[in-house]
Short mmCIF file of C-alpha atoms in Angstrom, two decimals:
data_model
loop_
_atom_site.label_atom_id
_atom_site.label_comp_id
_atom_site.label_asym_id
_atom_site.label_seq_id
_atom_site.Cartn_x
_atom_site.Cartn_y
_atom_site.Cartn_z
CA MET A 25 -82.73 -67.55 -62.25
CA ASP A 26 -81.62 -63.98 -61.62
CA LYS A 27 -79.28 -63.35 -58.75
CA LYS A 28 -81.04 -61.61 -55.92
CA ARG A 29 -78.74 -59.90 -53.48
CA ALA A 30 -79.47 -58.36 -50.15
CA VAL A 31 -77.62 -56.21 -47.68
CA VAL A 32 -77.44 -57.29 -44.05
CA SER A 33 -76.57 -54.44 -41.73
CA VAL A 34 -75.68 -54.87 -38.10
CA VAL A 35 -75.38 -51.85 -35.82
CA GLY A 36 -74.76 -51.85 -32.09
CA LYS A 37 -72.28 -52.01 -29.26
CA ASP A 38 -69.14 -53.99 -30.10
CA GLN A 39 -68.99 -57.38 -28.36
CA ILE A 40 -67.76 -60.94 -28.78
CA GLY A 41 -69.68 -63.19 -31.15
CA ILE A 42 -71.57 -60.74 -33.37
CA ILE A 43 -70.26 -62.17 -36.62
CA ALA A 44 -70.53 -65.74 -35.33
CA ASN A 45 -74.18 -65.37 -34.36
CA VAL A 46 -75.25 -63.55 -37.52
CA THR A 47 -73.42 -65.88 -39.89
CA LYS A 48 -74.87 -68.88 -38.04
CA VAL A 49 -78.38 -67.77 -38.98
CA LEU A 50 -77.26 -67.17 -42.55
CA SER A 51 -75.56 -70.54 -42.94
CA GLU A 52 -78.54 -72.35 -41.42
CA ASN A 53 -80.65 -70.78 -44.13
CA LYS A 54 -78.06 -71.64 -46.78
CA VAL A 55 -77.41 -67.99 -47.55
CA ASN A 56 -74.02 -67.38 -49.14
CA ILE A 57 -72.03 -64.34 -48.03
CA LEU A 58 -70.56 -62.45 -50.98
CA ASP A 59 -68.86 -59.60 -49.20
CA ILE A 60 -68.37 -58.46 -45.65
CA SER A 61 -67.03 -55.25 -44.14
CA GLN A 62 -67.15 -53.48 -40.83
CA THR A 63 -66.50 -50.03 -39.47
CA ILE A 64 -67.47 -47.60 -36.72
CA LEU A 65 -70.51 -45.35 -37.38
CA GLN A 66 -71.19 -42.70 -34.76
CA ASP A 67 -69.43 -44.75 -32.02
CA PHE A 68 -71.26 -47.91 -32.95
CA PHE A 69 -70.01 -51.15 -34.40
CA THR A 70 -71.34 -51.44 -37.93
CA MET A 71 -71.08 -54.52 -40.08
CA ILE A 72 -72.41 -54.77 -43.57
CA MET A 73 -72.66 -57.98 -45.54
CA ILE A 74 -73.77 -58.55 -49.10
CA VAL A 75 -75.52 -61.90 -49.30
CA ASP A 76 -77.05 -64.02 -52.03
CA VAL A 77 -80.77 -64.51 -51.40
CA SER A 78 -81.74 -65.84 -54.84
CA HIS A 79 -83.41 -68.92 -53.36
CA ILE A 80 -84.97 -67.20 -50.35
CA LYS A 81 -88.70 -66.75 -50.85
CA ASP A 82 -89.58 -65.06 -47.61
CA LEU A 83 -87.13 -62.44 -46.53
CA GLY A 84 -89.41 -61.70 -43.59
CA TYR A 85 -88.69 -65.12 -42.07
CA LEU A 86 -84.95 -64.54 -42.29
CA GLN A 87 -85.43 -61.11 -40.73
CA SER A 88 -87.35 -62.62 -37.83
CA GLN A 89 -84.51 -65.05 -37.12
CA LEU A 90 -82.03 -62.19 -37.27
CA ASN A 91 -84.27 -60.25 -34.92
CA GLU A 92 -83.81 -62.97 -32.31
CA VAL A 93 -80.04 -62.48 -32.47
CA ALA A 94 -80.57 -58.72 -32.42
CA ASP A 95 -82.71 -58.89 -29.27
CA ARG A 96 -80.32 -61.24 -27.51
CA MET A 97 -77.25 -59.11 -28.23
CA HIS A 98 -78.92 -55.66 -28.14
CA LEU A 99 -78.13 -54.95 -31.78
CA LYS A 100 -80.04 -53.64 -34.75
CA ILE A 101 -79.98 -56.08 -37.64
CA ASN A 102 -81.70 -55.43 -40.93
CA ILE A 103 -81.83 -57.28 -44.18
CA GLN A 104 -82.87 -55.31 -47.26
CA LEU A 105 -82.77 -56.06 -50.97
CA GLU A 106 -79.76 -54.47 -52.64
CA GLU A 107 -81.88 -52.71 -55.30
CA ILE A 108 -82.80 -49.98 -52.87
CA PHE A 109 -79.15 -48.97 -52.53
CA GLN A 110 -78.68 -49.07 -56.29
CA ALA A 111 -81.71 -46.85 -56.77
CA MET A 112 -80.56 -44.27 -54.27
CA HIS A 113 -76.92 -44.04 -55.21
CA ARG A 114 -76.70 -44.82 -58.93
CA ILE A 115 -78.35 -43.13 -61.89
CA MET B 23 -71.82 -51.17 -60.15
CA ASN B 24 -70.97 -52.04 -56.58
CA ILE B 25 -72.15 -49.76 -53.84
CA SER B 26 -69.53 -48.47 -51.45
CA LEU B 27 -69.69 -48.98 -47.72
CA ASN B 28 -70.25 -45.26 -47.17
CA GLU B 29 -73.21 -45.23 -49.50
CA MET B 30 -74.78 -48.23 -47.83
CA MET B 31 -74.30 -46.64 -44.45
CA GLU B 32 -75.90 -43.43 -45.66
CA THR B 33 -79.06 -45.30 -46.64
CA ILE B 34 -79.10 -47.25 -43.39
CA ARG B 35 -78.61 -44.06 -41.38
CA MET B 36 -81.43 -42.34 -43.27
CA VAL B 37 -83.86 -45.12 -42.43
CA GLN B 38 -82.79 -45.96 -38.90
CA ILE B 39 -81.88 -42.59 -37.46
CA GLU B 40 -83.41 -39.91 -39.67
CA ASN B 41 -86.96 -41.17 -40.25
CA LEU B 42 -86.75 -41.80 -43.99
CA ASP B 43 -89.98 -43.46 -44.90
CA ILE B 44 -92.50 -43.88 -47.61
CA ARG B 45 -95.29 -41.80 -46.15
CA THR B 46 -98.05 -43.36 -48.16
CA VAL B 47 -98.90 -45.69 -50.99
CA THR B 48 -102.29 -44.61 -52.22
CA MET B 49 -104.36 -46.60 -54.67
CA GLY B 50 -106.64 -44.53 -56.84
CA ILE B 51 -109.81 -46.36 -57.85
CA ASN B 52 -112.35 -45.22 -60.41
CA LEU B 53 -115.94 -45.54 -59.17
CA LYS B 54 -117.74 -44.11 -62.20
CA ASP B 55 -118.91 -47.57 -63.26
CA CYS B 56 -120.53 -48.03 -59.85
CA ALA B 57 -123.16 -45.34 -60.42
CA ASP B 58 -126.66 -46.75 -60.10
CA PRO B 59 -130.08 -45.19 -59.54
CA ASP B 60 -130.71 -47.92 -56.97
CA ILE B 61 -128.74 -46.80 -53.94
CA GLU B 62 -128.41 -50.27 -52.45
CA LYS B 63 -126.95 -51.60 -55.69
CA MET B 64 -124.59 -48.65 -55.89
CA LYS B 65 -123.33 -49.29 -52.36
CA GLU B 66 -122.74 -52.94 -53.16
CA LYS B 67 -120.86 -52.13 -56.36
CA ILE B 68 -118.68 -49.55 -54.61
CA TYR B 69 -117.79 -51.88 -51.78
CA LYS B 70 -116.99 -54.78 -54.11
CA LYS B 71 -114.89 -52.69 -56.44
CA ILE B 72 -112.77 -51.17 -53.69
CA VAL B 73 -112.22 -54.45 -51.89
CA ASN B 74 -111.51 -56.20 -55.16
CA TYR B 75 -108.77 -53.75 -56.17
CA ALA B 76 -107.31 -52.85 -52.81
CA GLY B 77 -107.90 -56.07 -50.88
CA ASN B 78 -104.21 -56.94 -51.02
CA LEU B 79 -102.86 -53.40 -50.79
CA LYS B 80 -101.92 -53.56 -47.13
CA GLU B 81 -100.43 -57.04 -47.34
CA VAL B 82 -98.35 -56.32 -50.46
CA ALA B 83 -97.13 -52.99 -49.07
CA GLU B 84 -96.05 -54.66 -45.84
CA GLU B 85 -94.26 -57.44 -47.71
CA THR B 86 -92.39 -54.87 -49.83
CA GLU B 87 -91.56 -52.89 -46.73
CA ARG B 88 -89.95 -55.95 -45.15
CA GLU B 89 -87.92 -56.84 -48.22
CA PHE B 90 -86.49 -53.39 -48.83
CA GLY B 91 -86.25 -52.37 -45.22
CA ILE B 92 -87.92 -49.01 -45.75
CA PRO B 93 -91.06 -48.40 -43.75
CA ILE B 94 -94.29 -47.64 -45.59
CA ILE B 95 -96.22 -45.73 -42.97
CA ASN B 96 -99.68 -45.47 -44.49
CA LYS B 97 -101.70 -47.42 -46.99
CA ARG B 98 -104.56 -45.43 -48.43
CA ILE B 99 -107.22 -45.31 -51.10
CA SER B 100 -108.55 -42.46 -53.18
CA VAL B 101 -111.72 -42.73 -55.24
CA THR B 102 -113.58 -40.81 -57.93
CA PRO B 103 -115.14 -37.67 -56.43
CA VAL B 104 -118.35 -39.15 -55.06
CA ALA B 105 -120.47 -36.20 -56.28
CA GLU B 106 -119.83 -37.42 -59.83
CA ILE B 107 -121.65 -40.69 -59.23
CA LEU B 108 -124.38 -39.54 -56.86
CA GLY B 109 -127.00 -38.81 -59.53
CA ASN B 110 -130.31 -38.07 -57.90
CA ALA B 111 -129.42 -39.50 -54.52
CA THR B 112 -130.59 -37.63 -51.43
CA ARG B 113 -128.44 -36.23 -48.66
CA VAL B 114 -129.29 -39.19 -46.44
CA GLN B 115 -128.28 -41.58 -49.20
CA ALA B 116 -124.99 -39.72 -49.67
CA VAL B 117 -124.25 -40.30 -46.00
CA GLU B 118 -125.01 -43.99 -46.57
CA ILE B 119 -122.41 -44.04 -49.33
CA ALA B 120 -119.87 -42.46 -47.00
CA LYS B 121 -120.56 -45.29 -44.54
CA THR B 122 -120.01 -47.84 -47.31
CA LEU B 123 -116.68 -46.20 -48.13
CA ASP B 124 -115.77 -46.38 -44.45
CA GLU B 125 -116.62 -50.09 -44.35
CA ALA B 126 -114.54 -50.70 -47.47
CA ALA B 127 -111.63 -48.81 -45.91
CA LYS B 128 -111.87 -50.94 -42.79
CA ALA B 129 -112.14 -54.16 -44.80
CA THR B 130 -108.98 -53.34 -46.75
CA GLY B 131 -107.15 -52.15 -43.65
CA VAL B 132 -106.29 -48.69 -44.97
CA ASP B 133 -106.25 -45.83 -42.48
CA PHE B 134 -107.86 -43.20 -44.71
CA LEU B 135 -109.96 -43.19 -47.86
CA GLY B 136 -110.24 -39.92 -49.76
CA GLY B 137 -112.68 -38.82 -52.42
CA PHE B 138 -115.92 -37.93 -50.68
CA SER B 139 -115.46 -34.90 -52.84
CA ALA B 140 -117.04 -32.40 -55.21
CA LEU B 141 -115.44 -30.17 -57.82
CA VAL B 142 -117.47 -26.98 -57.90
CA HIS B 143 -114.92 -24.38 -58.96
CA LYS B 144 -117.26 -22.92 -61.53
CA GLY B 145 -120.72 -24.12 -60.70
CA MET B 146 -122.61 -26.56 -58.58
CA THR B 147 -124.80 -29.40 -59.84
CA LYS B 148 -127.60 -30.84 -57.75
CA SER B 149 -125.47 -33.84 -56.82
CA ASP B 150 -122.55 -31.58 -55.85
CA GLU B 151 -124.88 -29.71 -53.55
CA THR B 152 -126.22 -32.95 -52.08
CA LEU B 153 -122.71 -34.19 -51.42
CA ILE B 154 -121.56 -30.97 -49.79
CA ASP B 155 -124.66 -30.92 -47.57
CA ALA B 156 -123.83 -34.48 -46.53
CA ILE B 157 -120.22 -33.72 -45.57
CA PRO B 158 -120.70 -32.75 -41.89
CA GLU B 159 -122.73 -35.82 -41.00
CA SER B 160 -120.63 -38.14 -43.16
CA LEU B 161 -117.39 -37.08 -41.49
CA THR B 162 -119.06 -37.41 -38.09
CA VAL B 163 -120.41 -40.94 -38.50
CA THR B 164 -117.41 -42.34 -40.37
CA GLU B 165 -113.91 -42.77 -39.13
CA ARG B 166 -111.65 -43.07 -42.16
CA VAL B 167 -113.42 -41.17 -44.93
CA CYS B 168 -111.86 -37.89 -46.06
CA SER B 169 -113.54 -35.18 -48.00
CA SER B 170 -112.40 -32.36 -50.27
CA VAL B 171 -114.12 -29.63 -52.23
CA SER B 172 -112.59 -27.67 -55.09
CA ILE B 173 -113.92 -24.12 -55.04
CA GLY B 174 -111.62 -22.45 -57.53
CA ASN B 175 -108.85 -22.73 -60.06
CA THR B 176 -106.73 -20.54 -62.28
CA LYS B 177 -108.79 -21.31 -65.38
CA ALA B 178 -112.21 -20.85 -63.86
CA GLY B 179 -111.78 -18.28 -61.11
CA ILE B 180 -113.29 -18.70 -57.66
CA ASN B 181 -116.84 -19.83 -57.05
CA MET B 182 -117.68 -17.53 -54.15
CA ASP B 183 -121.11 -19.11 -53.64
CA ALA B 184 -119.31 -22.37 -52.92
CA VAL B 185 -116.81 -20.56 -50.70
CA ARG B 186 -119.68 -19.09 -48.71
CA LYS B 187 -121.28 -22.50 -48.36
CA MET B 188 -118.05 -24.12 -47.19
CA GLY B 189 -117.74 -21.67 -44.29
CA THR B 190 -121.10 -22.91 -43.01
CA ILE B 191 -120.26 -26.56 -43.70
CA ILE B 192 -117.01 -26.33 -41.73
CA LYS B 193 -118.82 -24.77 -38.78
CA GLU B 194 -121.48 -27.46 -38.92
CA ALA B 195 -118.89 -30.26 -39.11
CA ALA B 196 -117.09 -28.82 -36.08
CA GLU B 197 -120.33 -28.53 -34.15
CA MET B 198 -121.36 -32.12 -34.90
CA THR B 199 -118.05 -33.42 -33.54
CA LYS B 200 -117.74 -30.94 -30.66
CA ASP B 201 -117.18 -33.79 -28.20
CA ARG B 202 -114.02 -34.67 -30.17
CA ASN B 203 -112.59 -31.14 -30.68
CA GLY B 204 -114.24 -30.76 -34.08
CA ILE B 205 -112.26 -33.63 -35.57
CA ALA B 206 -114.54 -33.86 -38.63
CA CYS B 207 -112.89 -30.67 -39.94
CA ALA B 208 -109.49 -32.36 -39.87
CA LYS B 209 -110.79 -34.67 -42.58
CA LEU B 210 -112.07 -31.88 -44.83
CA VAL B 211 -109.98 -29.86 -47.29
CA VAL B 212 -111.14 -26.91 -49.38
CA PHE B 213 -109.01 -26.60 -52.51
CA CYS B 214 -108.05 -24.18 -55.21
CA ASN B 215 -106.28 -25.86 -58.16
CA PRO B 216 -106.43 -29.38 -56.69
CA VAL B 217 -104.37 -32.09 -58.38
CA GLU B 218 -105.93 -35.34 -59.54
CA ASP B 219 -103.15 -37.65 -58.43
CA ASN B 220 -102.30 -36.40 -54.95
CA PRO B 221 -101.59 -39.40 -52.70
CA PHE B 222 -101.69 -37.40 -49.45
CA MET B 223 -104.71 -37.08 -47.20
CA ALA B 224 -107.10 -35.55 -46.50
CA GLY B 225 -107.14 -34.11 -50.03
CA ALA B 226 -106.64 -37.20 -52.18
CA PHE B 227 -109.18 -38.10 -54.85
CA HIS B 228 -109.02 -40.10 -58.06
CA GLY B 229 -109.34 -37.53 -60.85
CA SER B 230 -111.47 -37.91 -63.95
CA GLY B 231 -108.41 -38.05 -66.21
CA GLU B 232 -107.11 -41.16 -64.45
CA GLY B 233 -107.44 -44.81 -65.43
CA ASP B 234 -109.45 -47.49 -63.64
CA ALA B 235 -106.85 -47.93 -60.93
CA VAL B 236 -103.46 -46.45 -60.26
CA LEU B 237 -100.87 -46.49 -57.52
CA ASN B 238 -99.43 -43.18 -56.37
CA VAL B 239 -96.67 -42.87 -53.85
CA GLY B 240 -95.92 -40.11 -51.38
CA VAL B 241 -92.45 -40.01 -49.88
CA SER B 242 -91.35 -37.78 -47.13
CA GLY B 243 -88.25 -37.11 -45.14
CA PRO B 244 -87.96 -33.81 -43.30
CA GLY B 245 -85.70 -35.62 -40.83
CA VAL B 246 -83.29 -36.68 -43.56
CA VAL B 247 -83.05 -33.14 -44.94
CA LEU B 248 -82.63 -31.69 -41.45
CA HIS B 249 -79.76 -34.02 -40.59
CA ALA B 250 -78.07 -33.41 -43.94
CA LEU B 251 -78.15 -29.65 -43.29
CA ARG B 252 -76.85 -30.07 -39.75
CA ARG B 253 -73.71 -31.61 -41.16
CA HIS B 254 -73.03 -28.37 -43.09
CA PRO B 255 -73.56 -25.47 -40.68
CA GLU B 256 -71.28 -23.14 -42.61
CA ALA B 257 -72.63 -23.75 -46.12
CA ASP B 258 -73.82 -20.71 -48.07
CA LEU B 259 -77.41 -20.71 -49.36
CA GLY B 260 -76.45 -22.00 -52.79
CA GLU B 261 -74.82 -24.97 -51.11
CA VAL B 262 -77.83 -25.39 -48.83
CA ALA B 263 -80.04 -25.69 -51.92
CA GLU B 264 -77.62 -28.22 -53.36
CA ILE B 265 -77.68 -30.35 -50.18
CA ILE B 266 -81.49 -30.35 -50.09
CA LYS B 267 -81.62 -31.18 -53.79
CA LYS B 268 -79.29 -34.14 -53.48
CA THR B 269 -81.14 -35.45 -50.45
CA ALA B 270 -84.49 -35.07 -52.20
CA PHE B 271 -83.08 -36.97 -55.16
CA LYS B 272 -82.15 -39.97 -53.04
CA ILE B 273 -85.43 -40.01 -51.17
CA THR B 274 -87.36 -39.87 -54.43
CA ARG B 275 -85.37 -42.71 -55.97
CA ALA B 276 -86.10 -44.92 -52.98
CA GLY B 277 -89.78 -44.03 -53.16
CA GLU B 278 -90.09 -44.67 -56.84
CA LEU B 279 -88.50 -48.10 -56.58
CA ILE B 280 -90.84 -49.12 -53.77
CA GLY B 281 -93.84 -47.64 -55.59
CA ARG B 282 -93.09 -49.52 -58.77
CA VAL B 283 -92.61 -52.80 -56.92
CA VAL B 284 -95.90 -52.42 -55.03
CA ALA B 285 -97.74 -51.42 -58.22
CA GLU B 286 -96.36 -54.37 -60.15
CA ARG B 287 -97.24 -56.83 -57.43
CA LEU B 288 -100.78 -55.47 -57.26
CA GLY B 289 -101.11 -55.50 -61.03
CA VAL B 290 -102.01 -51.82 -61.36
CA PRO B 291 -100.09 -49.10 -63.20
CA PHE B 292 -97.67 -46.89 -61.30
CA GLY B 293 -98.93 -43.33 -61.35
CA ILE B 294 -96.75 -40.66 -59.81
CA MET B 295 -94.25 -39.97 -57.10
CA ASP B 296 -95.17 -37.13 -54.83
CA LEU B 297 -92.11 -35.89 -53.03
CA SER B 298 -93.44 -33.71 -50.28
CA LEU B 299 -91.66 -32.91 -47.08
CA ALA B 300 -94.53 -33.84 -44.79
CA PRO B 301 -93.75 -33.46 -41.10
CA THR B 302 -94.89 -35.70 -38.28
CA ASN B 303 -94.79 -35.19 -34.55
CA ALA B 304 -91.77 -37.50 -34.29
CA VAL B 305 -88.64 -35.84 -32.95
CA ASN B 306 -86.68 -34.03 -35.68
CA ASP B 307 -89.28 -34.83 -38.35
CA SER B 308 -90.25 -31.20 -38.70
CA VAL B 309 -90.32 -28.79 -41.64
CA ALA B 310 -90.16 -25.84 -39.25
CA GLU B 311 -86.89 -27.15 -37.83
CA ILE B 312 -85.38 -27.28 -41.33
CA LEU B 313 -86.20 -23.58 -41.75
CA GLU B 314 -84.67 -22.91 -38.34
CA GLU B 315 -81.58 -24.90 -39.33
CA ILE B 316 -81.28 -22.80 -42.49
CA GLY B 317 -81.11 -19.80 -40.24
CA VAL B 318 -84.25 -18.32 -38.68
CA GLU B 319 -84.33 -18.46 -34.89
CA ARG B 320 -88.02 -19.40 -34.81
CA VAL B 321 -90.23 -20.33 -37.71
CA GLY B 322 -92.40 -17.34 -38.61
CA THR B 323 -89.83 -14.61 -38.07
CA HIS B 324 -88.49 -12.45 -40.91
CA GLY B 325 -86.70 -14.58 -43.48
CA THR B 326 -88.95 -17.59 -43.04
CA ILE B 327 -90.49 -17.21 -46.48
CA ALA B 328 -87.13 -16.88 -48.19
CA ALA B 329 -85.90 -20.05 -46.48
CA LEU B 330 -89.11 -21.89 -47.32
CA ALA B 331 -88.97 -20.80 -50.96
CA LEU B 332 -85.39 -22.02 -51.27
CA MET B 333 -86.24 -25.34 -49.64
CA ASN B 334 -89.42 -25.95 -51.63
CA ASP B 335 -87.67 -25.27 -54.93
CA ALA B 336 -84.68 -27.46 -54.11
CA VAL B 337 -87.00 -30.34 -53.17
CA LYS B 338 -88.77 -30.07 -56.52
CA LYS B 339 -85.53 -29.95 -58.48
CA GLY B 340 -84.12 -33.01 -56.73
CA GLY B 341 -87.37 -34.87 -57.25
CA ALA B 342 -87.68 -33.93 -60.92
CA MET B 343 -84.19 -35.24 -61.61
CA ALA B 344 -84.88 -38.50 -59.81
CA SER B 345 -88.16 -39.55 -61.35
CA SER B 346 -89.88 -38.89 -64.67
CA TYR B 347 -93.26 -39.12 -63.03
CA VAL B 348 -93.13 -36.59 -60.27
CA GLY B 349 -96.62 -35.31 -59.62
CA GLY B 350 -99.13 -34.69 -56.89
CA LEU B 351 -98.26 -31.71 -54.75
CA SER B 352 -94.47 -32.21 -54.53
CA GLY B 353 -93.02 -29.55 -52.29
CA ALA B 354 -93.30 -28.91 -48.58
CA PHE B 355 -96.30 -29.17 -46.30
CA ILE B 356 -96.67 -26.78 -43.40
CA PRO B 357 -99.42 -28.23 -41.22
CA VAL B 358 -99.40 -26.74 -37.75
CA SER B 359 -100.70 -29.59 -35.62
CA GLU B 360 -98.48 -32.23 -37.22
CA ASP B 361 -95.20 -30.36 -36.84
CA ASN B 362 -93.60 -29.81 -33.43
CA GLY B 363 -91.59 -26.86 -34.74
CA MET B 364 -94.70 -25.11 -36.07
CA ILE B 365 -96.51 -25.71 -32.78
CA ARG B 366 -93.60 -24.15 -30.92
CA GLY B 367 -93.57 -21.19 -33.33
CA VAL B 368 -97.23 -20.49 -32.58
CA LEU B 369 -96.82 -20.97 -28.83
CA GLU B 370 -93.84 -18.63 -28.72
CA GLN B 371 -95.72 -16.08 -30.83
CA SER B 372 -93.29 -16.11 -33.67
CA LEU B 373 -95.75 -17.67 -36.11
CA SER B 374 -99.13 -16.10 -36.85
CA LEU B 375 -102.04 -16.96 -39.12
CA GLU B 376 -101.05 -14.11 -41.43
CA LYS B 377 -97.48 -15.37 -41.74
CA LEU B 378 -98.76 -18.87 -42.46
CA GLU B 379 -100.88 -17.42 -45.26
CA ALA B 380 -97.86 -15.69 -46.69
CA MET B 381 -95.81 -18.89 -46.46
CA THR B 382 -98.40 -20.72 -48.59
CA CYS B 383 -97.41 -18.48 -51.52
CA VAL B 384 -94.10 -20.32 -51.82
CA CYS B 385 -94.82 -23.89 -50.72
CA SER B 386 -96.95 -26.72 -51.92
CA VAL B 387 -100.27 -26.35 -50.17
CA GLY B 388 -101.98 -24.00 -47.81
CA LEU B 389 -103.39 -23.38 -44.37
CA ASP B 390 -103.23 -26.88 -43.01
CA MET B 391 -104.42 -28.30 -39.71
CA ILE B 392 -104.95 -24.96 -38.08
CA ALA B 393 -107.14 -24.71 -35.00
CA VAL B 394 -109.04 -21.47 -34.51
CA THR B 395 -111.43 -20.30 -31.82
CA GLY B 396 -114.80 -22.02 -31.72
CA ASP B 397 -116.76 -18.78 -31.98
CA VAL B 398 -115.35 -17.80 -35.37
CA SER B 399 -118.12 -16.86 -37.81
CA PRO B 400 -118.84 -18.90 -40.96
CA GLU B 401 -118.17 -15.74 -42.97
CA ALA B 402 -114.70 -15.39 -41.46
CA LEU B 403 -113.94 -19.00 -42.40
CA SER B 404 -115.21 -18.37 -45.92
CA ALA B 405 -113.06 -15.26 -46.17
CA ILE B 406 -109.98 -17.21 -45.04
CA ILE B 407 -110.76 -19.78 -47.75
CA ALA B 408 -111.23 -16.98 -50.31
CA ASP B 409 -107.83 -15.47 -49.45
CA GLU B 410 -106.07 -18.79 -49.83
CA ALA B 411 -107.92 -19.56 -53.07
CA ALA B 412 -106.89 -16.17 -54.47
CA ILE B 413 -103.24 -16.95 -53.72
CA GLY B 414 -103.57 -20.28 -55.52
CA MET B 415 -105.53 -18.89 -58.44
CA VAL B 416 -103.17 -16.03 -59.20
CA ASN B 417 -99.99 -18.04 -58.67
CA LYS B 418 -101.23 -21.05 -60.66
CA LYS B 419 -100.61 -23.39 -57.75
CA THR B 420 -102.55 -25.62 -55.39
CA THR B 421 -103.70 -24.01 -52.20
CA ALA B 422 -105.92 -25.54 -49.59
CA VAL B 423 -107.56 -24.80 -46.30
CA ARG B 424 -107.97 -27.38 -43.58
CA ILE B 425 -109.10 -25.40 -40.59
CA ILE B 426 -110.76 -26.52 -37.38
CA PRO B 427 -112.92 -24.05 -35.45
CA VAL B 428 -112.71 -25.93 -32.15
CA PRO B 429 -116.04 -25.64 -30.31
CA GLY B 430 -115.75 -24.02 -26.91
CA LYS B 431 -112.04 -23.28 -27.19
CA LYS B 432 -110.40 -19.90 -26.76
CA GLU B 433 -107.23 -18.46 -28.23
CA GLY B 434 -104.09 -19.96 -26.69
CA GLU B 435 -105.65 -23.24 -25.52
CA MET B 436 -104.18 -26.53 -26.79
CA VAL B 437 -106.30 -29.14 -28.51
CA GLU B 438 -105.42 -32.78 -29.09
CA PHE B 439 -106.61 -34.46 -32.25
CA GLY B 440 -104.78 -37.70 -31.61
CA GLY B 441 -102.61 -39.94 -33.75
CA LEU B 442 -101.18 -38.56 -36.97
CA LEU B 443 -103.30 -35.42 -36.71
CA GLY B 444 -101.36 -34.24 -33.67
CA ARG B 445 -102.18 -31.28 -31.45
CA ALA B 446 -102.51 -27.57 -32.06
CA PRO B 447 -102.65 -24.29 -30.20
CA VAL B 448 -105.90 -22.46 -30.90
CA MET B 449 -105.32 -19.28 -32.91
CA GLY B 450 -107.45 -16.18 -33.05
CA VAL B 451 -108.77 -14.63 -36.25
CA ASN B 452 -109.03 -10.99 -37.26
CA GLU B 453 -111.95 -9.51 -35.36
CA TYR B 454 -113.18 -7.29 -38.17
CA SER B 455 -115.97 -8.65 -40.36
CA SER B 456 -115.73 -9.89 -43.94
CA GLU B 457 -119.43 -10.57 -44.09
CA LYS B 458 -120.27 -8.11 -46.85
CA LEU B 459 -117.67 -9.61 -49.18
CA ILE B 460 -118.97 -13.12 -48.59
CA ARG B 461 -122.64 -12.13 -48.82
CA ARG B 462 -122.10 -10.69 -52.30
CA GLY B 463 -121.58 -14.20 -53.68
CA GLY B 464 -121.04 -14.77 -57.39
CA ARG B 465 -117.84 -15.74 -59.06
CA ILE B 466 -114.43 -14.08 -59.00
CA PRO B 467 -113.39 -14.09 -62.67
CA ALA B 468 -110.40 -16.11 -63.79
CA PRO B 469 -107.26 -13.96 -63.71
CA ILE B 470 -105.41 -12.77 -66.79
CA GLN B 471 -102.93 -15.59 -66.15
CA ALA B 472 -105.66 -17.99 -67.32
CA LEU B 473 -105.54 -16.63 -70.87
CA THR B 474 -102.63 -18.72 -72.06
CA ASN B 475 -103.95 -20.02 -75.38
#
C-alpha cells in the first residue's frame, strides 16, 4: 500500500497543552507523526506536523475530532493531504 | 522532495487568510443524444442523463475539499447548447426544457447549470430563434439555469440581426423579473468568440467539440495576488509581473491537482484549468484592489488599463507554465457587482461605462454584471453589445455583455442582486441614439484578421 501523508497545521494563540491535545487525537486514531515543527506566523503560534494517514479512510472524521480540540482551545486546526503542497511548490 | 516549513505555511496562509479557493468544478455534459421529437421523452432523457453523470458531483467535490483542505466554492454543470437539440419544439416547450434543467440542477445540488444557449454568430435556425424567444420566461421561472447567446466571432463577423434581437430579449427578461431587480438578466450572457470549455457562469456551455462528459475547473484568487503584491510595495513593474506570475502558477497547480482528483473519482476525463482572477464581495477578494495596489488611486483612473494588461498577461503566463491544459477564459474578470473595489470606483465616479469597455480590450471577458437605468432602450443595449462584440472580433478574444437594465431604477441608485451576484450602482448610458445603426441589421463582415489560412 502506498504511503499517504498529510499535513496537520495548528494556528492560534500560544497556550499550555496544544501539542498534548492534538497528538492525543492522532494517537487515538493510530496516526503516526513523522515530523513536527513550530514557529510564529504573524504573531500566532503555528505548528505543522507531517503524519502518516495511509490507513485512514475518512480524513473528514479525523478533521471533525480535531475541530473539537480547535473549538475548545480557540485554534484553527486543519488536516490536508500532502500532495497539495507538492503540487504548489515542486515542479 | 520534502517541503519546507515556509512553503507549507505559504499554502496554509493562502487558504486561511487570503481566500485561495477553487471557484468552481464544472461538469460538461453532452445532451445531443437526448434529442427527441416527443418533448416529454426528451425531458426525461435530459433529466436522467444529467443526474446520472453529475449525481455524485457535489458529494465527491466536498470529499476532495475536505481531504486537501482547499475549499471548492461552487459545483456546476454545463450542457450542450439547448438550441442544438430543440428540433421543432415550440417556445412553450423550450421553457419546459429549461424547467427540467432546473429540476436536474436541484436534484444534483449544483448552484448553476449553464447551456440554455444558442450559437447564432452567422445565422439563426428556427430552433435558435425558438430558444432565444424562450429565454426571458425561462430565466424568470427557473432559479439555477443560465443562458448565453453567441452573436459574433472573429471568423464569422457579427450577426447584427441577432444583436438587435438580444437588446429586446434583455429588456423583456428585466421586465419579467422587475420585482427582483431584473435578476433574469444576471443569468444571461451575450458573447463574441465564446469558448467551449469555460467553467464559469453564467456563460458556461458544453461545446460541440467536447466529449460526452468532461470536468473543467475554475480557480481564482484575487486575494492571494493582492496579498503577495502588498508584501512588495517597492517592486518595479517587471517585478510586479513576476510576483503575479509566480502566484498564478501556485494557484493553478493547486487547482489542477484538485480537478484531476475530482475527475478521476467521478470517472470522467479532466478537461481544462481556467485560471481567472474572479472577484467576490469578500473583503480583499477584489480585482480592482489589485489594480489599486499596483498603483492607481482608484480603479478607472488613468493607468488602469496598463495595470490590468500587465496583470492579465502575468496571470496567463503563470497559468500556462503550471498546467498543460489551461483553457476557458483564463485571465481576469471585471464584474462590477461582484467586486467591492469596482463598486467603489463607480460610486466615487472614477470608473465609467466607457472605461469599463476600454478595460475589456485587455482582460478576459467584457462588460459584466453592470446595472443600467431601467428606461434604457433596447437599441442602446444592442449597440452596447455590438461595441463589445467588435472589440472581441477584431482582437480575436472573448468578449461578453451581462447587463441588467433595472426596471424603475435611476442613475446612482444601488441595487441588490443577492448572494454571489452582489450589488451594483446603477449607471447611465449615453443619451444619444444608436437606433439607425441597429435598425440596419445584417451582418458585419469578418475582419481581415479572420483570413489566416
